[in-house]
Amino acid sequence: MKYNVSASPHIRSKITTNSIMLMVILALMPTTIFGVFKFGFNALLLIVITTATCVATEYIYQKMLKQTITIQDYSAALTGLLLALNLPPQAPWWIGVIGGVFAILVVKQLFGGLGQNIMNPALAARCFLLISFTGIMTDFSVADTISGATPLAEFKASGAISEYSVMDLIIGNIPGTIGEVSAIAILIGAAFLFKLKIIDYRIPVTYIGSFLIFIILFGGNGLDPTFIAVQLFGGGLMFGALFMATDYVTSPITKQGQLVYGVCLGILTGVFRIYGASAEGVSYAIIFCNLLVPLIEKVTLPKPFGKGGKTR
Amino acid sequence: MSFFTFKGDIRPSDAKEMTKHKAIVELKPQKELVYPLSQHFGEPAKPIVKVKDEVKRGQMIAKANEFVSAPIFSSVSGVVTKIEPRFTPTGEKVDSIIIENDEKYEEVEFIKVKSIDTLSKKDIIGKVQQAGIVGLGGVGFPTHVKLSPTEPNKIEYVIANCAESEPYLTGDYRRMLENPEELISGMNIILKLFDNASGIFGIEDNKPDCIEKLNALIKDEPRMKVVAVKTKYPQGAESQLIYAITKRALKYPLAPKDVGCIVNNVETMVAIHNAVINGVPLMERVVTVSGDGINEPGNFKIPIGTNHNELIEAAGGLKENVEKIISGGPMMGFAMFTTDVPITKTSAAFLAFTYDEVAAVTPSACINCGRCVSACPSRIIPSRVAKFAELKDSTQFEKYSGMDCVGCGNCSFACPAKKHLKQAISAMKKLL
């Protein structure tokens, strides 16, 4: 009789990288489905094309470099879906292709693949597209039904919103990228992830909390409820705080670091939105803070058990 | 809910149902018994018998030459047939005394004590030392050393480690239900050594029957108290249990006595009772036999030195497709390559699994999820420390407090990428 011999522990939890990725994809379904129903066929097409491009890019890259193929871990598919949800609903199909290739090839694989990228691939690709194809990436009009500016942009330009009520903002009856419009759909998905303990409250709560404080203090509109609602639900904050900032790879691993990271995000988003040229600032804030992560981790190394503790 | 807890844990399925209700069955050994000379922490014992010597049950066959060592006793009567290296459950080859059992069970005379009040503190420690008692939870640290701190007056807590947080193990649980008086007597004996200490039974709150039973039995013992600690792994780890009960954080590399605590597990305390009151040295222990690879899981009181094969036979034998066998618990126990090894003082359990979870997983890239950080009771960053261990970067390894790892295995358990984190860290710790 031959027995396996290995060092302890001899049991493992059921959770795997694949299951985590799959659960996040599932959690994105409410907002994905909402986006497809609201914006129509082109939105669906973009989602399919972007996701397929990401998976194909990873497969081809790894095949060419004779690496182990890792597309079955769903991480490339997740990146594709996240990127697609960050695109305007009427964007042409090739935007998804360019974005997908950039996200996987440049941001993920060239840095060493899963776990090694220093920026969130989907967001880095979005920023790349935003700079390269600004016109396409900031046009949120859909045929004749939805006009071009997001409530956030409109408020920044005119100091008020004309067409939409606060309820519209929360439900998602507004222009925006495919996945960012419905706060409710995003929160339903996020609640699922909180319940499964896949994401933690630290980053989203400190992010949104410090952002709120910042815009109340420096936004120039004080406690005006419309202003606060527009800032919270009129742009990409909910989607960014719950699904992008919580990305494991590009956020701090230390608990205290996650709090610091959240505060940095909140302040930077506030600065970009209030003092920047663009109404939106979530994507840039997250990408910027991604780069701060090694530094944040360094200064928030946890104290080992007992160190500095009471001895007697 | 219990407030008596610590940070950094996992909640594996405790799998105790299989053996929880199985009363302890006494087992008589058959053929040859093997007594490794090193089945404790410290110097190996020195044989004091020769080949062909006749020995009785309870006779010392190897003595302790150093303070940090423990003598070994024959658990049967018979003849010494060989003294040669044999494998132990942990996979090492250790010089061992082999005794042919004559099945007569002739005993040496055990001198009973009427009351511990007739004994001095020195007598008590001497009796524990002469009985070869070591920590029976798994490490095997000689108990008399633990009981002899330089400043006994500074000991404020004598803690009975009744947590038994390793999955599958129910030996201590059965002991608490079946022999609570002996456990309390053991506590009483240790309390006699430390005038300023109170005795605390730290029991996980998933064992309400034990909590109730002990509470009823100690109601007239002013110095003893039962504390229900939260059920989670590794609640039974010494520093975590001390923290949960006293909120004193044991700094690496201090010992419990440095924070005014003495910790012994249930089985050890029962052994102390037997040694001091009944004059019986450590010759047997309770072993849990469990896992889906065993036909009739149960708890057995078995003479030390008995071959695992006899234990397995008593538990209905192994199933045909067993992939992995373990001495001890699934979190910190040792995988065995053969069943042909003896039960030693530290064999708390024998587990057999038809499916080896570890062989079935393939480690993949770390995604920085932080589950290992949340699971680590030492509050280090296992993923980083393991990376430095793999790179053999001792400077960074120590800077990230790799030496604080207690080896509980939580990080490897929790990791979704199935990386062997604890294994890498332990290997590096051994190098340094």
XYZ file of C-alpha atoms in Angstrom:
744
model
C 0.000 0.000 0.000
C 1.372 3.395 -0.953
C 0.298 6.536 0.853
C 0.736 10.159 -0.118
C 3.161 12.045 2.077
C 3.153 15.829 2.305
C 3.691 18.489 4.944
C 0.715 19.664 6.988
C -1.958 21.004 6.710
C -3.697 18.110 5.021
C -6.991 19.834 4.331
C -7.805 22.795 2.125
C -10.735 25.200 1.969
C -13.146 24.771 -0.918
C -12.643 28.274 -2.296
C -10.450 28.612 -5.395
C -9.257 31.444 -7.610
C -11.671 30.200 -10.277
C -14.643 30.255 -7.950
C -13.809 33.772 -6.766
C -13.573 35.069 -10.348
C -16.778 33.294 -11.275
C -18.611 34.775 -8.292
C -17.484 38.285 -9.237
C -18.717 37.675 -12.800
C -22.044 36.521 -11.339
C -22.180 39.589 -9.121
C -21.769 41.748 -12.215
C -24.795 40.167 -13.877
C -27.472 42.501 -12.411
C -25.762 45.613 -13.759
C -24.794 43.840 -17.019
C -28.356 42.750 -17.663
C -29.654 46.194 -16.722
C -27.201 47.798 -19.151
C -28.133 45.472 -22.004
C -31.852 46.048 -21.523
C -31.427 49.772 -21.196
C -28.962 50.389 -23.995
C -29.852 47.613 -26.399
C -28.064 45.310 -28.815
C -24.850 47.284 -29.237
C -24.187 47.040 -25.519
C -24.514 43.258 -25.667
C -22.294 43.121 -28.734
C -19.609 45.189 -27.000
C -19.707 42.954 -23.925
C -19.332 39.796 -26.001
C -16.591 41.209 -28.221
C -14.551 42.713 -25.392
C -14.745 39.587 -23.247
C -13.871 37.332 -26.187
C -10.938 39.578 -27.122
C -9.519 39.428 -23.601
C -9.763 35.638 -23.387
C -8.345 35.220 -26.903
C -5.460 37.624 -26.234
C -4.470 35.733 -23.104
C -4.714 32.391 -24.923
C -2.673 33.504 -27.933
C -0.022 35.235 -25.812
C 0.470 32.206 -23.582
C 0.418 29.829 -26.537
C 3.073 31.870 -28.360
C 5.298 32.063 -25.299
C 4.679 28.371 -24.529
C 3.325 29.217 -21.093
C 0.623 27.363 -19.201
C -2.746 28.466 -20.517
C -4.677 30.129 -17.694
C -7.870 31.276 -19.416
C -9.838 28.712 -17.445
C -9.346 30.730 -14.271
C -11.944 33.255 -15.593
C -9.689 36.202 -14.764
C -9.334 37.275 -18.406
C -13.069 36.946 -18.928
C -13.673 39.058 -15.843
C -11.300 41.745 -17.105
C -13.147 41.747 -20.426
C -16.520 42.092 -18.781
C -15.317 44.876 -16.477
C -13.829 46.758 -19.418
C -16.997 46.386 -21.486
C -19.099 47.694 -18.605
C -16.847 50.751 -18.603
C -17.480 51.543 -22.280
C -20.141 53.883 -23.663
C -23.087 51.834 -25.003
C -22.786 53.128 -28.577
C -19.016 52.666 -28.896
C -17.946 50.844 -32.101
C -16.919 47.184 -31.792
C -13.241 47.837 -32.495
C -13.005 49.963 -29.330
C -13.679 46.756 -27.391
C -11.027 44.908 -29.374
C -8.341 47.536 -28.891
C -9.206 47.907 -25.229
C -9.230 44.163 -24.630
C -5.849 43.615 -26.277
C -4.346 46.533 -24.347
C -5.755 45.326 -21.013
C -4.527 41.754 -21.300
C -1.370 42.137 -23.355
C 0.131 45.371 -22.061
C -1.270 45.755 -18.564
C -1.564 42.121 -17.465
C 0.692 39.737 -19.388
C 3.707 41.980 -20.005
C 3.881 42.549 -16.264
C 3.875 38.801 -15.575
C 0.270 37.690 -15.769
C -2.299 37.073 -13.054
C -1.331 38.619 -9.736
C 1.630 40.566 -11.106
C -0.026 43.526 -12.803
C 0.421 46.814 -10.978
C -2.655 48.479 -12.475
C -6.195 47.227 -12.845
C -6.168 45.978 -16.478
C -9.739 46.951 -17.270
C -9.339 50.456 -15.879
C -5.914 51.015 -17.410
C -7.407 50.043 -20.776
C -10.319 52.393 -20.231
C -7.957 55.260 -19.454
C -5.927 54.383 -22.554
C -9.080 54.503 -24.681
C -10.258 57.680 -22.986
C -7.064 59.485 -23.891
C -6.787 58.016 -27.402
C -10.432 58.173 -28.486
C -11.810 60.908 -26.270
C -14.726 61.708 -28.548
C -16.072 58.180 -28.741
C -15.381 57.455 -25.084
C -17.254 60.484 -23.764
C -20.286 60.308 -26.040
C -23.035 58.612 -24.076
C -25.941 59.348 -26.399
C -27.977 56.388 -27.561
C -29.919 56.974 -30.803
C -32.660 59.504 -30.103
C -33.687 58.209 -26.710
C -30.825 59.297 -24.507
C -28.943 62.561 -24.748
C -25.167 62.837 -24.530
C -24.038 64.095 -21.125
C -24.010 62.185 -17.869
C -25.755 63.904 -14.939
C -22.326 64.399 -13.423
C -21.077 66.264 -16.493
C -24.257 68.276 -16.778
C -24.122 69.333 -13.136
C -20.491 70.312 -13.467
C -21.279 72.456 -16.525
C -24.474 74.106 -15.340
C -24.755 73.557 -11.592
C -28.053 71.673 -11.958
C -29.578 68.610 -13.623
C -32.483 69.170 -15.953
C -33.883 65.863 -17.150
C -33.381 63.457 -14.299
C -34.697 63.064 -10.775
C -32.691 61.640 -7.876
C -34.744 58.463 -8.277
C -33.575 58.177 -11.907
C -30.008 58.370 -10.647
C -30.490 55.538 -8.201
C -32.405 53.258 -10.539
C -30.092 53.980 -13.446
C -32.384 55.816 -15.806
C -29.487 58.027 -16.940
C -26.755 58.079 -19.579
C -23.383 56.590 -18.736
C -21.215 53.573 -19.467
C -22.945 50.213 -19.895
C -22.340 49.026 -16.352
C -22.144 52.141 -14.198
C -25.611 53.656 -14.462
C -27.759 51.650 -12.050
C -26.728 52.111 -8.430
C -29.299 49.560 -7.346
C -28.087 46.839 -9.714
C -24.491 47.499 -8.647
C -25.394 47.350 -4.962
C -27.294 44.085 -5.412
C -24.211 42.512 -6.982
C -21.926 43.960 -4.334
C -24.201 42.713 -1.535
C -23.778 39.214 -2.962
C -19.989 39.610 -2.802
C -20.115 40.983 0.741
C -22.288 38.049 1.763
C -19.778 35.566 0.326
C -16.940 37.520 1.955
C -15.290 37.915 -1.430
C -14.997 41.659 -0.973
C -14.528 43.499 2.280
C -16.220 46.695 3.465
C -12.925 48.481 4.174
C -12.087 49.865 0.746
C -15.585 50.817 -0.499
C -16.679 52.358 2.802
C -13.534 54.430 3.343
C -13.515 55.381 -0.342
C -17.098 56.598 -0.518
C -16.971 58.038 3.010
C -13.850 60.137 2.513
C -15.069 61.194 -0.932
C -18.353 62.412 0.570
C -16.571 64.414 3.249
C -14.255 65.898 0.656
C -16.983 67.064 -1.728
C -19.115 68.460 1.087
C -16.148 70.487 2.311
C -14.688 71.539 -1.018
C -17.431 70.936 -3.596
C -18.819 74.443 -3.342
C -22.393 73.161 -2.932
C -22.305 72.286 0.749
C -24.962 69.751 1.716
C -27.151 70.306 -1.368
C -28.904 66.897 -1.718
C -29.037 67.020 -5.527
C -25.314 67.695 -5.695
C -24.526 64.826 -3.331
C -26.849 62.445 -5.196
C -25.276 63.385 -8.517
C -21.793 62.892 -7.121
C -22.684 59.520 -5.625
C -24.886 58.023 -8.333
C -24.455 60.195 -11.424
C -21.081 58.846 -12.527
C -18.796 55.896 -12.023
C -18.300 56.077 -8.254
C -20.480 53.145 -7.189
C -19.111 50.823 -9.847
C -15.550 51.974 -9.219
C -15.691 51.752 -5.442
C -17.391 48.353 -5.277
C -15.996 46.490 -8.283
C -12.803 48.207 -9.398
C -11.135 49.487 -6.232
C -11.754 46.133 -4.538
C -9.699 44.242 -7.133
C -7.404 42.025 -5.043
C -4.290 42.261 -7.164
C -4.107 46.031 -7.291
C -5.214 46.882 -3.742
C -3.238 46.551 -0.492
C -3.161 43.167 1.213
C -2.880 44.657 4.706
C -6.061 45.632 6.552
C -4.781 49.037 7.595
C -3.419 49.578 4.114
C -6.921 49.050 2.711
C -8.214 51.871 4.897
C -5.412 54.194 3.775
C -6.032 53.184 0.156
C -9.747 53.965 0.476
C -9.054 57.412 1.892
C -6.510 58.156 -0.856
C -9.089 57.141 -3.451
C -11.771 59.317 -1.910
C -9.609 62.403 -1.775
C -8.147 61.941 -5.260
C -11.552 61.319 -6.823
C -12.793 64.481 -5.136
C -9.833 66.499 -6.404
C -10.193 65.196 -9.978
C -13.938 65.749 -10.082
C -13.980 69.212 -8.523
C -10.766 70.781 -9.750
C -10.145 68.708 -12.895
C -11.248 69.506 -16.409
C -13.423 66.406 -16.661
C -16.497 65.787 -14.542
C -15.407 62.186 -13.897
C -12.380 61.163 -11.857
C -12.936 57.634 -10.551
C -10.883 55.768 -13.157
C -7.849 58.013 -12.883
C -8.010 58.023 -9.094
C -8.051 54.224 -8.951
C -5.222 53.836 -11.478
C -3.167 56.407 -9.608
C -3.767 54.749 -6.247
C -2.921 51.342 -7.752
C 0.576 52.745 -8.163
C 0.671 53.786 -4.512
C -0.143 50.292 -3.251
C 3.444 49.039 -2.691
C 4.173 52.187 -0.703
C 0.958 51.893 1.324
C 1.729 48.253 2.097
C 5.213 49.139 3.213
C 4.043 51.659 5.787
C 1.152 49.527 7.019
C 2.989 46.275 7.728
C 0.966 44.658 10.526
C 2.532 44.099 13.914
C 2.968 40.375 14.535
C 0.949 38.867 17.374
C 2.362 39.824 20.749
C 4.737 42.465 19.431
C 4.146 45.558 21.485
C 1.385 43.755 23.344
C 0.932 43.674 27.070
C 3.153 41.146 28.750
C 2.068 41.343 32.334
C -21.128 33.862 21.239
C -18.119 34.046 23.429
C -15.892 37.029 24.026
C -12.944 34.784 24.731
C -11.243 34.798 21.407
C -8.295 36.046 19.332
C -7.757 37.467 15.846
C -6.741 35.417 12.821
C -8.539 32.167 12.353
C -10.251 29.734 10.038
C -13.402 27.706 10.540
C -12.828 24.348 8.917
C -15.590 21.766 9.067
C -14.791 20.192 12.413
C -15.670 16.641 11.325
C -15.962 15.539 14.939
C -19.378 13.874 14.538
C -17.722 10.673 13.329
C -16.174 9.898 16.714
C -17.797 12.327 19.140
C -20.249 9.784 20.496
C -17.820 6.871 20.524
C -16.877 6.077 24.111
C -13.237 5.334 24.805
C -12.505 1.631 24.202
C -9.572 0.029 25.972
C -7.244 -1.928 23.754
C -4.828 -4.698 24.710
C -1.729 -4.962 22.538
C -0.755 -8.258 20.967
C 2.686 -8.962 19.602
C 5.724 -6.747 19.818
C 5.771 -3.246 21.200
C 8.177 -0.566 20.037
C 9.351 2.241 22.300
C 11.269 4.961 20.454
C 13.809 6.594 22.786
C 12.919 10.001 21.425
C 9.186 10.565 21.652
C 9.367 13.905 23.405
C 10.942 17.330 22.988
C 14.527 17.315 24.249
C 17.313 14.772 24.700
C 16.498 11.134 23.843
C 16.126 8.800 26.814
C 18.930 6.304 27.621
C 18.027 2.577 27.675
C 18.465 0.919 31.076
C 17.505 -2.573 29.880
C 19.442 -5.004 27.687
C 18.321 -7.478 25.063
C 16.803 -10.618 26.700
C 15.957 -8.711 29.909
C 12.545 -9.506 31.353
C 10.427 -6.457 32.047
C 7.160 -5.844 33.859
C 4.353 -3.471 33.022
C 5.192 -0.061 34.459
C 8.923 -0.721 34.625
C 11.222 2.066 33.479
C 13.135 0.896 30.398
C 14.895 4.143 29.488
C 15.869 6.995 31.761
C 16.219 10.712 31.247
C 19.812 11.875 31.479
C 19.068 15.562 31.044
C 16.543 17.861 32.680
C 14.759 18.457 29.351
C 14.068 14.799 28.633
C 11.663 12.125 29.858
C 11.933 8.478 30.903
C 10.069 5.715 29.056
C 8.125 2.819 30.601
C 7.113 -0.586 29.336
C 3.355 -0.824 28.922
C 3.361 -4.655 28.946
C 5.274 -7.443 30.608
C 7.637 -9.456 28.424
C 11.157 -9.727 27.084
C 13.367 -7.121 25.412
C 14.108 -8.650 22.012
C 16.008 -5.883 20.238
C 17.292 -2.362 20.592
C 17.514 -0.966 17.072
C 16.455 2.008 14.928
C 12.774 1.962 13.950
C 10.514 4.393 12.162
C 8.236 6.664 14.204
C 4.920 8.152 13.022
C 6.717 11.377 12.067
C 8.857 9.469 9.549
C 12.152 9.581 11.404
C 14.218 6.549 12.265
C 14.898 6.530 15.988
C 16.686 4.051 18.275
C 13.921 2.014 19.887
C 13.501 -0.677 22.512
C 11.459 -3.615 21.220
C 9.594 -5.751 23.725
C 7.893 -9.086 23.048
C 4.556 -9.059 24.881
C 4.014 -12.180 27.054
C 0.373 -11.145 27.558
C 0.585 -11.782 31.311
C 0.518 -8.084 32.227
C 2.582 -8.571 35.365
C 2.936 -5.188 36.932
C 5.454 -3.442 39.127
C 3.950 -2.161 42.355
C 2.338 1.242 41.938
C 2.415 3.305 45.119
C -0.834 5.181 45.631
C -1.140 8.415 47.546
C -4.154 8.999 49.815
C -4.148 12.759 49.572
C -1.931 15.255 47.806
C -1.750 17.228 51.040
C 0.900 14.779 52.217
C 3.130 15.721 49.286
C 5.464 18.682 49.038
C 5.744 20.708 45.842
C 9.066 19.060 45.155
C 7.502 15.604 45.577
C 4.804 16.436 43.056
C 7.228 17.673 40.396
C 9.437 14.666 41.120
C 6.532 12.281 40.601
C 5.588 13.941 37.313
C 9.207 13.783 36.149
C 9.617 10.156 37.207
C 6.395 9.203 35.368
C 7.772 10.390 32.023
C 4.943 12.804 31.407
C 5.265 15.109 28.404
C 2.794 17.402 26.653
C 0.439 14.888 25.069
C -1.134 17.317 22.626
C 1.558 16.842 20.006
C 4.775 18.708 20.841
C 5.801 16.455 23.716
C 7.515 19.062 25.860
C 8.475 17.452 29.208
C 5.794 18.481 31.706
C 8.041 18.697 34.771
C 10.047 21.414 33.000
C 6.837 23.385 32.434
C 5.920 22.938 36.087
C 9.280 24.277 37.314
C 9.399 27.963 36.402
C 12.046 30.003 38.215
C 9.411 32.155 39.906
C 6.402 29.954 40.742
C 4.773 32.774 42.692
C 4.339 34.781 39.523
C 2.142 32.155 37.907
C -1.418 33.495 37.933
C -3.209 31.088 35.623
C -3.042 27.343 35.277
C -4.897 26.678 32.059
C -6.301 23.330 31.050
C -6.258 23.353 27.254
C -9.643 21.742 26.584
C -10.090 23.512 23.241
C -9.261 20.591 20.954
C -9.664 22.802 17.922
C -8.129 20.414 15.367
C -10.849 18.883 13.200
C -11.657 15.156 13.679
C -10.079 14.913 17.143
C -12.406 13.960 19.998
C -10.087 12.251 22.487
C -10.011 15.202 24.886
C -13.767 15.626 24.489
C -14.361 11.994 25.526
C -11.901 12.358 28.403
C -13.807 15.389 29.697
C -17.074 13.465 29.575
C -15.783 10.130 30.852
C -12.983 11.086 33.261
C -13.730 14.644 34.407
C -12.785 13.830 38.011
C -9.299 12.822 36.910
C -8.938 16.001 34.883
C -9.992 18.105 37.883
C -7.664 16.141 40.138
C -4.837 16.878 37.691
C -5.707 20.560 37.861
C -5.805 20.393 41.644
C -2.318 18.889 41.725
C -0.866 21.627 39.502
C -2.616 24.357 41.501
C -0.886 23.004 44.587
C 2.410 24.046 42.961
C 1.343 27.623 42.299
C -0.106 29.397 45.317
C -1.205 32.524 43.482
C -2.789 30.841 40.480
C -6.363 30.140 39.561
C -7.196 27.099 37.464
C -9.051 27.682 34.225
C -10.574 25.103 31.913
C -10.624 26.695 28.464
C -13.281 24.800 26.496
C -14.513 25.655 22.993
C -18.164 26.678 23.067
C -19.124 23.858 20.713
C -18.788 21.471 23.671
C -21.607 22.692 25.956
C -21.950 19.240 27.533
C -18.344 19.386 28.774
C -18.774 22.950 30.005
C -21.873 21.934 31.953
C -20.292 18.820 33.375
C -17.114 20.515 34.560
C -19.025 23.504 35.932
C -21.132 21.148 38.054
C -18.084 19.288 39.331
C -16.012 22.347 40.276
C -18.727 24.336 41.996
C -17.028 23.719 45.357
C -13.554 24.473 44.048
C -12.993 28.186 44.686
C -9.788 28.297 42.669
C -11.205 26.750 39.488
C -13.278 28.228 36.690
C -14.571 27.098 33.306
C -14.159 29.591 30.457
C -16.045 28.979 27.220
C -13.779 30.081 24.390
C -14.923 30.641 20.823
C -14.866 27.676 18.499
C -12.292 28.325 15.830
C -8.928 27.046 14.738
C -6.269 27.359 16.222
C -7.973 28.019 19.563
C -5.936 25.185 21.043
C -2.633 26.844 20.139
C -0.995 27.812 23.398
C -0.488 31.527 22.766
C -3.936 31.936 21.203
C -5.649 30.207 24.136
C -3.711 32.316 26.638
C -4.705 35.461 24.764
C -8.342 34.423 24.528
C -8.537 33.827 28.279
C -6.204 36.424 29.758
C -5.765 38.955 26.906
C -2.031 38.613 27.458
C -0.176 38.470 24.173
C 2.667 36.016 24.251
C 5.565 37.614 22.439
C 7.713 35.442 20.223
C 9.860 33.717 21.504
C 8.648 33.885 25.113
C 7.126 30.911 26.950
C 3.697 30.911 28.681
C 5.331 31.240 32.096
C 6.627 34.656 31.044
C 3.055 35.926 30.986
C 2.180 34.117 34.205
C 0.529 31.083 32.616
C 1.032 27.323 32.649
C -0.874 25.433 29.955
C -1.449 21.684 29.817
C -3.910 19.789 27.702
C -6.588 17.409 28.956
C -4.746 14.173 28.296
C -1.624 15.502 30.058
C -3.618 16.539 33.120
C -5.198 13.102 33.348
C -1.698 11.617 33.124
C -0.550 13.908 35.948
C -3.417 12.647 38.098
C -2.489 9.040 37.372
C 1.160 9.630 38.131
C 0.776 11.597 41.340
C -2.276 9.937 42.905
C -2.057 6.375 41.551
C 1.697 6.217 41.093
C 1.202 4.966 37.548
C 3.713 6.242 34.968
C 2.714 7.307 31.460
C 2.059 4.040 29.615
C -1.123 4.628 27.677
C -3.096 7.386 26.042
C -6.350 8.060 24.232
C -6.098 8.068 20.440
C -8.865 9.165 18.081
C -9.105 6.996 14.971
C -11.115 8.753 12.305
C -11.431 9.845 8.695
C -13.465 8.444 5.823
C -10.814 5.811 5.152
C -11.417 3.882 8.356
C -14.248 1.392 8.712
C -15.275 1.956 12.344
C -13.971 5.299 13.636
C -13.663 5.607 17.404
C -11.641 6.557 20.450
C -9.225 4.067 21.950
C -7.182 3.942 25.134
C -4.091 2.216 23.937
C -0.718 1.270 25.470
C 2.143 3.400 24.135
C 4.350 1.269 21.883
C 1.449 -0.590 20.258
C 1.702 -0.908 16.486
C -0.673 1.279 14.463
C -1.786 -1.835 12.588
C -3.352 -3.203 15.775
C -5.150 0.084 16.337
C -6.428 0.045 12.761
C -7.613 -3.548 13.147
C -9.522 -2.566 16.291
C -11.171 0.210 14.305
C -12.445 -2.213 11.675
C -9.511 -1.841 9.314
C -8.683 0.571 6.525
C -10.783 0.906 3.403
C -9.127 -0.270 0.212
C -8.701 3.054 -1.508
C -6.983 5.024 1.259
C -4.736 7.746 -0.193
C -3.404 9.410 2.899
C -2.822 8.517 6.540
C -1.996 11.026 9.224
C -0.650 10.865 12.749
C -2.336 13.740 14.596
C -4.856 16.253 13.325
C -5.353 17.286 9.702
C -3.974 20.800 10.292
C -0.691 20.037 12.043
C -0.359 16.243 11.986
C 2.218 14.220 10.085
C 1.505 12.259 6.924
C 2.704 8.667 7.383
C 4.137 6.484 4.649
C 3.444 3.257 6.511
C 1.123 1.999 9.230
C 3.886 -0.186 10.650
C 4.927 2.314 13.323
C 4.202 2.474 17.052
C 1.824 4.729 18.972
C 4.010 7.216 20.826
C 3.345 9.575 23.703
C 2.357 12.323 21.276
C 0.073 10.261 18.981
C -3.220 12.084 19.576
C -4.930 10.654 16.534
C -4.709 8.407 13.511
C -6.626 9.625 10.464
C -7.145 7.882 7.145
C -8.530 9.592 4.059
C -9.657 8.060 0.780
C -9.080 11.382 -0.944
C -5.968 13.484 -0.520
C -7.051 17.091 -0.984
C -3.474 18.282 -1.125
C -2.503 16.032 -4.029
C -5.653 17.060 -5.884
C -4.863 20.769 -6.005
C -2.419 22.629 -8.227
C -0.932 25.820 -6.822
C -1.478 28.849 -9.041
C -0.504 32.508 -8.938
C -1.161 34.575 -5.820
C -3.962 37.057 -6.472
C -3.221 39.104 -3.360
C -6.676 38.397 -1.941
C -5.522 38.657 1.661
C -7.270 35.524 2.928
C -4.002 34.291 4.411
C -3.606 37.618 6.206
C -7.075 37.331 7.729
C -6.441 33.709 8.701
C -3.054 34.214 10.337
C -3.112 34.157 14.150
C 0.485 35.415 14.195
C -0.707 38.416 12.169
C 1.979 38.327 9.538
C 1.496 38.412 5.754
C 1.899 34.726 4.863
C 1.838 35.247 1.081
C 4.756 37.691 1.199
C 6.682 35.749 3.800
C 6.258 32.559 1.752
C 7.500 34.370 -1.337
C 10.644 35.468 0.501
C 11.018 31.914 1.762
C 10.853 30.573 -1.787
C 13.451 33.132 -2.863
C 15.601 32.178 0.174
C 15.748 35.868 1.070
C 16.438 35.626 4.785
C 16.714 39.385 5.352
C 13.258 40.141 3.999
C 11.894 36.939 5.552
C 12.895 38.121 9.007
C 11.867 41.712 8.323
C 8.373 40.481 7.494
C 8.392 38.512 10.780
C 8.565 35.063 9.191
C 10.005 33.701 12.424
C 6.739 34.506 14.229
C 4.926 31.792 12.242
C 3.483 29.168 14.587
C 2.933 26.652 11.784
C -0.819 26.321 12.338
C -1.438 25.867 8.599
C -4.284 28.392 8.359
C -2.733 30.230 5.420
C -2.383 27.106 3.282
C -5.924 26.100 4.222
C -7.407 29.474 3.324
C -5.463 30.135 0.096
C -7.729 30.104 -2.997
C -4.683 29.756 -5.243
C -3.858 26.607 -3.215
C -0.307 27.727 -2.608
C 1.644 25.740 -0.029
C 2.366 28.803 2.067
C 2.907 27.215 5.480
C 5.158 24.564 3.985
C 7.425 27.182 2.393
C 7.567 29.241 5.583
C 8.310 26.210 7.780
C 11.090 25.073 5.458
C 12.711 28.514 5.634
C 12.356 28.628 9.425
C 14.221 25.341 9.661
C 17.045 26.757 7.524
C 17.542 29.814 9.701
